[in-house]
CSV table of C-alpha atoms in Angstrom, one decimal:
chain,number,residue,atom,x,y,z
A,43,MET,CA,166.7,255.1,221.7
A,44,GLY,CA,167.6,256.7,225.0
A,45,LEU,CA,170.3,259.3,225.9
A,46,TRP,CA,173.1,259.7,223.5
A,47,THR,CA,176.1,259.8,225.7
A,48,PRO,CA,179.6,260.5,224.2
A,49,ALA,CA,180.3,256.8,224.6
A,50,LYS,CA,177.1,255.8,222.9
A,51,LYS,CA,177.6,258.2,220.0
A,52,LYS,CA,181.1,256.7,219.5
A,53,ARG,CA,179.5,253.2,219.4
A,54,ILE,CA,176.9,254.3,216.9
A,55,ALA,CA,179.4,255.9,214.6
A,56,ARG,CA,181.9,253.0,214.8
A,57,SER,CA,179.3,250.3,214.1
A,58,ARG,CA,178.3,252.0,210.9
A,59,ILE,CA,181.6,253.3,209.7
A,60,VAL,CA,183.9,250.5,210.7
A,61,GLY,CA,181.3,247.8,209.8
A,62,THR,CA,181.0,249.2,206.2
A,63,ARG,CA,184.8,249.5,205.9
A,64,ARG,CA,185.2,245.8,206.7
A,65,VAL,CA,182.6,245.0,203.9
A,66,VAL,CA,184.5,247.1,201.4
A,67,GLU,CA,187.8,245.5,202.4
A,68,ALA,CA,186.2,242.1,201.9
A,69,ILE,CA,185.1,243.1,198.4
A,70,ALA,CA,188.6,244.3,197.5
A,71,ALA,CA,190.0,241.0,198.7
A,72,ALA,CA,187.5,238.8,196.9
A,73,GLU,CA,188.5,237.0,193.8
A,74,VAL,CA,185.1,237.5,192.2
A,75,LYS,CA,183.6,240.9,193.0
A,76,PRO,CA,179.9,241.4,193.6
A,77,GLU,CA,178.2,243.4,191.0
A,78,VAL,CA,176.5,245.7,193.4
A,79,LEU,CA,176.8,246.8,197.1
A,80,VAL,CA,173.5,248.1,198.5
A,81,CYS,CA,174.7,249.8,201.7
A,82,ALA,CA,172.3,250.8,204.5
A,83,SER,CA,172.2,254.5,205.1
A,84,ALA,CA,169.8,257.0,206.7
A,85,ILE,CA,168.0,260.2,206.0
A,86,GLY,CA,169.9,261.6,209.0
A,87,PHE,CA,172.3,262.7,206.3
A,88,TYR,CA,170.2,265.7,205.6
A,89,GLY,CA,169.9,267.1,209.2
A,90,ASP,CA,167.2,269.5,210.2
A,91,ARG,CA,166.0,271.2,207.0
A,92,GLY,CA,162.6,272.8,207.8
A,93,GLU,CA,160.4,273.0,204.8
A,94,GLU,CA,163.0,272.1,202.2
A,95,ASP,CA,162.3,269.4,199.7
A,96,LEU,CA,165.1,266.9,200.2
A,97,THR,CA,166.0,264.9,197.1
A,98,GLU,CA,169.2,262.9,196.6
A,99,ARG,CA,170.8,265.9,195.0
A,100,LYS,CA,170.8,267.9,198.3
A,101,THR,CA,174.0,268.4,200.3
A,102,VAL,CA,174.8,267.0,203.7
A,103,GLY,CA,173.2,268.7,206.7
A,104,LYS,CA,174.7,269.6,210.1
A,105,GLY,CA,174.9,267.6,213.4
A,106,PHE,CA,176.0,264.3,214.7
A,107,LEU,CA,173.7,262.2,212.6
A,108,ALA,CA,174.5,264.0,209.4
A,109,GLU,CA,178.3,263.7,210.0
A,110,THR,CA,177.9,260.0,210.9
A,111,VAL,CA,175.9,259.2,207.8
A,112,GLN,CA,178.3,261.1,205.5
A,113,ALA,CA,181.3,259.2,206.9
A,114,TRP,CA,179.3,255.9,206.7
A,115,GLU,CA,178.5,256.5,203.0
A,116,THR,CA,182.1,257.6,202.3
A,117,GLU,CA,183.3,254.2,203.4
A,118,ALA,CA,180.9,252.5,201.0
A,119,TYR,CA,182.1,254.6,198.0
A,120,ARG,CA,185.7,253.5,198.6
A,121,THR,CA,185.1,250.4,196.5
A,122,SER,CA,186.0,251.0,192.9
A,123,ASP,CA,185.1,247.5,191.7
A,124,THR,CA,181.4,247.4,192.5
A,125,ARG,CA,178.3,249.6,191.8
A,126,VAL,CA,177.3,251.2,195.1
A,127,VAL,CA,173.8,252.3,196.2
A,128,CYS,CA,173.4,253.9,199.6
A,129,LEU,CA,169.8,253.4,200.7
A,130,ARG,CA,168.9,256.5,202.8
A,131,THR,CA,166.1,255.0,204.8
A,132,ALA,CA,163.4,257.0,206.6
A,133,VAL,CA,161.5,255.9,209.7
A,134,VAL,CA,160.5,252.3,208.8
A,135,LEU,CA,156.9,251.3,209.8
A,136,GLY,CA,156.4,247.5,210.4
A,137,ARG,CA,154.2,245.3,212.5
A,138,LYS,CA,156.9,243.9,214.7
A,139,GLY,CA,160.0,245.7,215.9
A,140,GLY,CA,161.2,249.0,214.6
A,141,ALA,CA,159.6,252.4,215.3
A,142,LEU,CA,155.9,251.8,215.0
A,143,PRO,CA,155.2,249.5,218.1
A,144,VAL,CA,157.2,252.0,220.2
A,145,MET,CA,155.3,255.0,218.9
A,146,ALA,CA,151.9,253.2,219.2
A,147,LEU,CA,152.3,252.1,222.8
A,148,PRO,CA,151.4,255.4,224.5
A,149,PHE,CA,148.5,255.9,222.1
A,150,ARG,CA,147.1,252.5,223.1
A,151,PHE,CA,146.9,253.8,226.7
A,152,GLY,CA,145.3,257.1,225.7
A,153,PHE,CA,148.5,259.1,226.0
A,154,GLY,CA,149.1,259.9,222.4
A,155,ALA,CA,150.7,263.3,221.8
A,156,LYS,CA,152.2,265.5,219.2
A,157,LEU,CA,155.8,266.3,219.7
A,158,GLY,CA,157.0,269.9,220.0
A,159,ASP,CA,154.8,272.1,217.9
A,160,GLY,CA,153.9,269.1,215.6
A,161,LYS,CA,154.9,271.1,212.5
A,162,GLN,CA,158.1,269.2,211.8
A,163,TRP,CA,158.1,266.9,208.7
A,164,MET,CA,158.3,263.2,209.3
A,165,SER,CA,159.6,261.0,206.5
A,166,TRP,CA,158.6,257.4,206.7
A,167,ILE,CA,158.3,254.2,204.7
A,168,HIS,CA,156.4,250.9,204.9
A,169,LEU,CA,158.7,247.8,205.6
A,170,GLU,CA,157.5,246.1,202.4
A,171,ASP,CA,158.4,249.1,200.3
A,172,VAL,CA,161.9,249.2,201.9
A,173,ALA,CA,162.5,245.5,200.9
A,174,ARG,CA,161.1,246.1,197.4
A,175,LEU,CA,163.2,249.2,196.9
A,176,ALA,CA,166.4,247.4,198.0
A,177,LEU,CA,165.7,244.7,195.4
A,178,PHE,CA,164.9,247.4,192.8
A,179,ALA,CA,168.3,248.9,193.5
A,180,VAL,CA,170.0,245.6,192.8
A,181,GLU,CA,168.1,245.0,189.6
A,182,ASN,CA,168.4,248.4,188.0
A,183,LEU,CA,171.9,248.9,186.8
A,184,ASP,CA,171.4,252.7,186.2
A,185,ILE,CA,170.9,253.4,189.9
A,186,ARG,CA,174.1,254.3,191.8
A,187,GLY,CA,174.9,256.5,194.7
A,188,PRO,CA,172.3,257.8,197.2
A,189,LEU,CA,168.7,256.5,197.0
A,190,ASN,CA,166.1,257.9,199.3
A,191,ALA,CA,164.0,255.1,200.8
A,192,ALA,CA,161.1,257.2,201.9
A,193,ALA,CA,157.4,257.2,200.9
A,194,PRO,CA,156.5,260.0,198.4
A,195,TRP,CA,154.1,261.6,200.9
A,196,PRO,CA,155.9,262.7,204.1
A,197,VAL,CA,153.6,264.0,206.9
A,198,ARG,CA,153.9,266.5,209.7
A,199,ASN,CA,154.2,265.1,213.2
A,200,ALA,CA,150.7,266.5,214.1
A,201,ASP,CA,149.1,264.7,211.1
A,202,PHE,CA,150.9,261.5,211.9
A,203,THR,CA,149.7,261.8,215.5
A,204,ARG,CA,146.1,262.3,214.4
A,205,LEU,CA,146.1,259.4,212.0
A,206,LEU,CA,147.7,257.0,214.4
A,207,ALA,CA,145.2,257.9,217.1
A,208,LYS,CA,142.4,257.4,214.6
A,209,GLN,CA,143.6,254.0,213.6
A,210,LEU,CA,143.9,252.9,217.2
A,211,HIS,CA,140.6,254.5,218.2
A,212,ARG,CA,142.2,256.5,220.9
A,213,PRO,CA,142.3,260.2,221.7
A,214,ALA,CA,145.4,262.3,221.1
A,215,PHE,CA,144.9,265.8,222.6
A,216,LEU,CA,148.2,266.0,224.4
A,217,ARG,CA,151.4,267.8,223.4
A,218,VAL,CA,155.0,267.2,224.7
A,219,PRO,CA,156.9,270.5,224.6
A,220,ALA,CA,160.2,270.6,222.8
A,221,PHE,CA,162.1,271.8,225.8
A,222,LEU,CA,160.9,268.7,227.8
A,223,LEU,CA,162.0,266.4,225.1
A,224,ARG,CA,165.4,268.1,224.9
A,225,ALA,CA,165.8,267.9,228.7
A,226,ALA,CA,164.8,264.3,228.9
A,227,LEU,CA,166.5,262.9,225.7
A,228,GLY,CA,169.4,265.3,225.1
A,229,ASP,CA,170.8,265.0,221.6
A,230,PHE,CA,168.5,262.1,220.7
A,231,SER,CA,165.6,264.6,220.7
A,232,GLU,CA,166.8,265.8,217.3
A,233,GLU,CA,165.6,262.5,215.9
A,234,ILE,CA,162.1,263.4,217.0
A,235,LEU,CA,162.1,267.2,216.6
A,236,ASP,CA,164.1,267.7,213.4
A,237,SER,CA,162.2,268.4,210.2
A,238,LYS,CA,163.1,266.2,207.2
A,239,ARG,CA,160.8,266.4,204.1
A,240,VAL,CA,162.6,263.6,202.2
A,241,LEU,CA,161.3,262.8,198.7
A,242,PRO,CA,162.2,259.6,196.7
A,243,SER,CA,163.1,261.5,193.6
A,244,LEU,CA,165.4,258.9,192.1
A,245,ALA,CA,163.1,255.9,192.8
A,246,CYS,CA,160.2,257.8,191.1
A,247,GLU,CA,162.4,258.8,188.1
A,248,HIS,CA,163.2,255.1,187.5
A,249,GLY,CA,159.5,254.0,187.8
A,250,PHE,CA,159.4,252.5,191.2
A,251,GLY,CA,155.8,252.0,192.4
A,252,PHE,CA,155.2,252.3,196.1
A,253,GLN,CA,152.6,250.0,197.5
A,254,PHE,CA,152.0,252.3,200.4
A,255,PRO,CA,152.5,255.9,199.3
A,256,GLU,CA,150.4,257.5,202.0
A,257,VAL,CA,150.7,257.0,205.7
A,258,GLU,CA,147.0,256.4,206.4
A,259,GLY,CA,147.0,253.4,204.1
A,260,ALA,CA,150.3,252.1,205.7
A,261,LEU,CA,148.8,252.4,209.2
A,262,LYS,CA,145.6,250.6,208.2
A,263,ASP,CA,147.7,247.8,206.8
A,264,LEU,CA,149.9,247.5,209.8
A,265,LEU,CA,147.5,248.1,212.6
A,266,GLY,CA,144.1,247.2,211.1
């Protein structure tokens, strides 16, 4: 969160890239190699893609996040001794910590608002489904490479705003213009305004069943 200064961008990239490099080096040095490395990754890989359906087969997008995630995953794939799965995680919704408490706070005080025009796609996933999908990746030997950790029904920001307000029994008639978000948050605003319609194609092909496929059910579970 907050402004992405050049120094902060450098810290973000280094923590992901160098951290993963050290893990891969440890695997290379280990006498007994692990059978699988499930590496954290992010849907920032895809960049701002509008209405495009983003499956694991899509190429990398543009921008700081896309470049960082691509370099991050590249480090994971350097291991030749271990099956690698890069879990490209969407916005994780959980009861404590993460995105949801931060997003819900202004709504609780009656200041809920859609961001920009509200038409941008928001990909999300319930915390329980992230944990189950990571275990699924470990247990299914046919899964390797990128794996989208996103619920099968992404929503537009305007719809998420409406459903969150409904669950909290608060109004949400406001709108924060995109230019204000860009002025206040700089490059971090792309996290909020970019449109990513990410689909869990590989998970569904391998028979993974989401406990929370739709955001309304996830919000009821987490905030009810």
